[in-house]
Coordinates of C-alpha atoms in Angstrom, one line a residue:
E1 CA 32.0 -5.8 -18.1
Y2 CA 29.3 -8.4 -19.0
D3 CA 28.7 -11.9 -17.8
G4 CA 25.9 -13.7 -19.5
E5 CA 24.3 -15.2 -22.6
R6 CA 24.9 -14.0 -26.2
N7 CA 23.4 -14.9 -29.6
S8 CA 25.3 -16.1 -32.7
E9 CA 26.0 -12.5 -33.6
G10 CA 27.8 -11.9 -30.3
E11 CA 25.1 -9.6 -29.0
R12 CA 24.0 -9.7 -25.4
H13 CA 20.9 -11.9 -25.6
G14 CA 19.2 -13.9 -22.9
R15 CA 20.1 -13.5 -19.2
G16 CA 23.1 -11.7 -18.0
K17 CA 24.7 -9.3 -15.6
A18 CA 26.5 -6.0 -16.6
Y19 CA 28.8 -3.8 -14.6
L20 CA 28.7 -0.3 -16.1
P21 CA 31.7 2.1 -16.0
N22 CA 29.8 4.6 -13.8
G23 CA 29.3 1.9 -11.1
D24 CA 25.7 1.0 -11.9
T25 CA 24.8 -2.7 -12.4
Y26 CA 22.1 -4.5 -14.4
D27 CA 21.0 -8.1 -13.8
G28 CA 18.3 -9.3 -16.1
E29 CA 17.2 -10.1 -19.6
Y30 CA 18.6 -8.8 -22.9
E31 CA 17.5 -8.9 -26.5
H32 CA 19.9 -8.2 -29.4
G33 CA 22.2 -6.1 -27.2
F34 CA 19.5 -4.1 -25.4
R35 CA 18.0 -4.5 -21.9
S36 CA 14.6 -5.9 -22.7
G37 CA 12.4 -8.0 -20.6
Q38 CA 12.6 -8.4 -16.8
G39 CA 15.5 -7.0 -14.9
T40 CA 17.0 -5.2 -11.9
Y41 CA 19.1 -2.0 -12.4
R42 CA 21.0 -0.7 -9.3
F43 CA 22.3 2.8 -9.4
R44 CA 25.5 3.8 -7.6
N45 CA 23.6 6.5 -5.7
G46 CA 21.4 3.8 -4.0
A47 CA 18.4 4.0 -6.3
C48 CA 17.1 0.7 -7.7
Y49 CA 14.6 -0.3 -10.5
T50 CA 13.1 -3.7 -10.7
G51 CA 10.7 -4.3 -13.6
Q52 CA 10.3 -4.5 -17.3
Y53 CA 12.5 -3.0 -20.0
L54 CA 12.2 -2.4 -23.7
Q55 CA 15.4 -1.4 -25.7
N56 CA 17.2 -0.1 -22.6
K57 CA 14.3 1.9 -21.3
K58 CA 11.9 1.3 -18.4
H59 CA 8.7 0.1 -20.1
G60 CA 5.8 -1.9 -18.6
Q61 CA 5.4 -2.7 -15.0
G62 CA 8.1 -1.8 -12.5
I63 CA 9.1 -0.5 -9.1
F64 CA 11.6 2.3 -8.6
F65 CA 13.2 2.9 -5.2
Y66 CA 14.6 6.4 -5.0
P67 CA 17.6 7.4 -2.8
D68 CA 15.5 9.6 -0.5
G69 CA 13.4 6.6 0.5
S70 CA 10.4 7.3 -1.8
K71 CA 9.2 4.7 -4.3
Y72 CA 7.0 4.4 -7.4
E73 CA 5.2 1.2 -8.3
G74 CA 3.2 1.1 -11.5
D75 CA 3.3 1.7 -15.3
W76 CA 6.2 3.0 -17.3
V77 CA 6.4 4.1 -20.9
N78 CA 9.7 5.1 -22.6
D79 CA 11.5 5.6 -19.3
Q80 CA 8.8 7.7 -17.7
R81 CA 6.0 7.2 -15.2
H82 CA 3.0 6.9 -17.5
G83 CA -0.3 5.1 -17.0
Y84 CA -1.4 4.1 -13.5
G85 CA 0.7 3.8 -10.4
K86 CA 1.3 4.6 -6.8
Y87 CA 4.0 6.9 -5.5
T88 CA 5.0 6.8 -1.8
Y89 CA 6.8 9.9 -0.7
A90 CA 9.7 10.1 1.8
N91 CA 7.4 11.7 4.4
G92 CA 4.8 8.9 4.1
D93 CA 2.3 10.8 1.8
T94 CA 1.0 8.7 -1.1
Y95 CA -0.5 9.4 -4.5
T96 CA -2.4 6.7 -6.3
G97 CA -3.8 7.3 -9.8
E98 CA -3.0 8.3 -13.3
W99 CA 0.3 9.5 -14.7
F100 CA 1.4 11.2 -17.9
N101 CA 4.9 11.9 -19.0
D102 CA 6.3 11.5 -15.4
N103 CA 3.7 13.8 -13.9
R104 CA 0.5 13.2 -11.8
H105 CA -2.1 13.8 -14.5
G106 CA -5.7 12.7 -14.7
Q107 CA -7.6 11.3 -11.8
G108 CA -5.9 10.5 -8.6
T109 CA -5.9 10.4 -4.8
Y110 CA -3.3 12.0 -2.6
V111 CA -3.3 11.1 1.1
Y112 CA -1.5 13.3 3.6
K113 CA 0.0 11.0 6.3
D114 CA 0.3 13.5 9.1
T115 CA -3.4 14.7 9.0
G116 CA -5.1 11.8 7.3
S117 CA -6.7 14.2 4.9
K118 CA -6.9 13.3 1.3
Y119 CA -7.5 15.0 -2.1
V120 CA -9.6 13.0 -4.5
G121 CA -10.0 14.3 -8.0
A122 CA -8.3 15.9 -11.0
W123 CA -4.6 16.6 -11.6
V124 CA -2.9 18.6 -14.4
N125 CA 0.8 18.3 -15.0
G126 CA 1.5 17.4 -11.4
N127 CA -0.8 20.0 -9.8
Q128 CA -4.2 19.7 -8.1
E129 CA -6.4 21.2 -10.7
G130 CA -10.1 20.7 -11.7
E131 CA -13.1 19.1 -9.9
A132 CA -12.2 17.4 -6.7
E133 CA -13.0 16.6 -3.1
L134 CA -10.7 17.5 -0.1
I135 CA -11.7 15.1 2.7
H136 CA -10.8 15.8 6.3
L137 CA -11.6 14.0 9.6
N138 CA -15.0 15.4 10.2
H139 CA -15.8 17.5 7.1
R140 CA -15.1 17.7 3.4
F141 CA -14.9 20.3 0.7
K142 CA -16.3 19.8 -2.8
G143 CA -15.4 22.1 -5.6
K144 CA -12.7 23.2 -8.1
F145 CA -9.0 23.6 -7.6
L146 CA -6.2 25.5 -9.3
N147 CA -2.5 25.0 -8.5
G148 CA -3.5 23.2 -5.3
N149 CA -5.9 25.9 -4.1
P150 CA -9.7 25.8 -4.0
V151 CA -11.2 28.4 -6.4
G152 CA -14.7 29.5 -7.3
R153 CA -18.0 28.0 -6.1
G154 CA -18.1 24.9 -3.8
K155 CA -19.4 23.6 -0.6
Y156 CA -18.3 22.2 2.8
V157 CA -20.1 19.1 4.0
F158 CA -20.0 18.4 7.7
D159 CA -20.5 15.1 9.4
I160 CA -22.9 16.8 11.9
G161 CA -25.5 16.9 9.1
C162 CA -25.3 20.2 7.3
E163 CA -23.6 21.9 4.3
Q164 CA -22.2 25.3 3.8
H165 CA -22.3 26.7 0.3
G166 CA -20.2 29.5 -1.0
E167 CA -17.2 30.4 -3.0
Y168 CA -13.5 31.2 -2.8
I169 CA -12.6 34.7 -4.0
Q170 CA -9.5 36.7 -4.4
S171 CA -9.2 40.1 -2.8
E172 CA -8.6 43.1 -5.1
Q173 CA -5.2 43.6 -3.6
D174 CA -4.2 40.0 -4.5
K175 CA -5.4 40.5 -8.1
G176 CA -3.3 43.7 -8.4
E177 CA -0.2 41.9 -7.1
R178 CA -0.6 39.0 -9.5
E179 CA -0.9 41.4 -12.5
E180 CA 2.6 42.7 -11.7
E181 CA 4.1 39.2 -11.7
E182 CA 5.4 37.5 -14.8
E183 CA 4.0 34.2 -13.7
P184 CA 1.0 33.4 -11.4
S185 CA 2.1 32.6 -7.9
L186 CA 1.3 29.2 -6.5
L187 CA 0.6 30.7 -3.1
V188 CA -2.2 33.0 -4.0
A189 CA -4.4 33.7 -1.0
T190 CA -8.1 33.1 -1.5
K191 CA -10.9 33.7 1.0
W192 CA -14.0 31.7 1.6
K193 CA -17.2 33.6 1.4
A194 CA -20.2 31.6 2.6
S195 CA -23.6 32.2 1.0
E196 CA -25.9 29.7 2.8
I197 CA -26.1 26.8 5.2
T198 CA -28.4 23.9 4.5
K199 CA -29.2 20.5 6.0
L200 CA -28.0 17.5 4.1
T201 CA -30.3 16.0 1.5
L202 CA -30.7 12.5 3.0
W203 CA -31.6 9.5 0.9
T204 CA -34.5 7.5 2.3
P205 CA -34.7 4.1 0.5
H206 CA -37.9 2.9 2.1
G207 CA -39.9 6.2 2.2
E208 CA -39.3 7.1 5.8
N209 CA -39.7 10.7 6.8
P210 CA -36.4 12.5 6.8
P211 CA -35.2 13.7 10.2
C212 CA -36.4 17.1 11.4
P213 CA -34.2 20.1 10.7
R214 CA -31.6 20.6 13.3
E215 CA -32.0 23.3 15.9
A216 CA -30.8 26.8 15.1
S217 CA -28.1 26.5 17.7
Q218 CA -26.6 23.5 15.9
V219 CA -26.8 25.3 12.5
A220 CA -25.0 28.2 14.1
A221 CA -22.3 25.9 15.4
A222 CA -22.0 24.4 12.0
A223 CA -21.4 27.9 10.6
E224 CA -18.6 28.5 13.0
A225 CA -17.1 25.1 12.2
A226 CA -17.3 26.0 8.5
E227 CA -15.4 29.2 9.0
E228 CA -12.7 27.5 11.0
A229 CA -12.4 24.8 8.2
A230 CA -12.1 27.5 5.6
A231 CA -9.4 29.1 7.6
V232 CA -7.5 25.8 7.9
T233 CA -7.9 25.2 4.2
E234 CA -6.4 28.6 3.4
E235 CA -3.4 27.9 5.6
E236 CA -2.8 24.6 3.9

């Protein structure tokens, strides 16, 4: 059922409202029989899209409200999230950044609502992968990620004024288990192996002397904090 404007050929053209057989509705602009321009599409399951269309497909800027309470606001290409946009998940987490073929892909920031931690860096086909920074309340990790886990060399930077350098390694047992699997597991356990602790390299714009190195006891405390942080990261 359609209620709206038509052109001389009888095609839906201009503004109109359509009631689809499956219970969905569309209220918006048409061009030569296709949903094209600005419109609102309401799904029977409670989902709703408000934004731009091109030949019946979501294309341009738009907001999609999903049945679970999550929503995406940003660019669409050929019915897929593609370009730049923000996704707010049902649990309150958010991802803001680049999208490619419906997946988080490129550079983006994921914020975990419960902890306030955030991942800032590279994504590949929806996964945390590449150079990135995992920022926590009082420290951060800089390094590389693969399938959401830190891998290889990196460093922990602590707000108390020191860094711990090292690398994430897999145990021999883990490697053996992975060889038997057809596909790599997304929950591979890696362990942090520290190599050194240094004080932060501070920038002094007016040539002041940098602060004195912290006392050995404070460095030792930083080492303990780093080990705890590594353990927390492994659990996550």
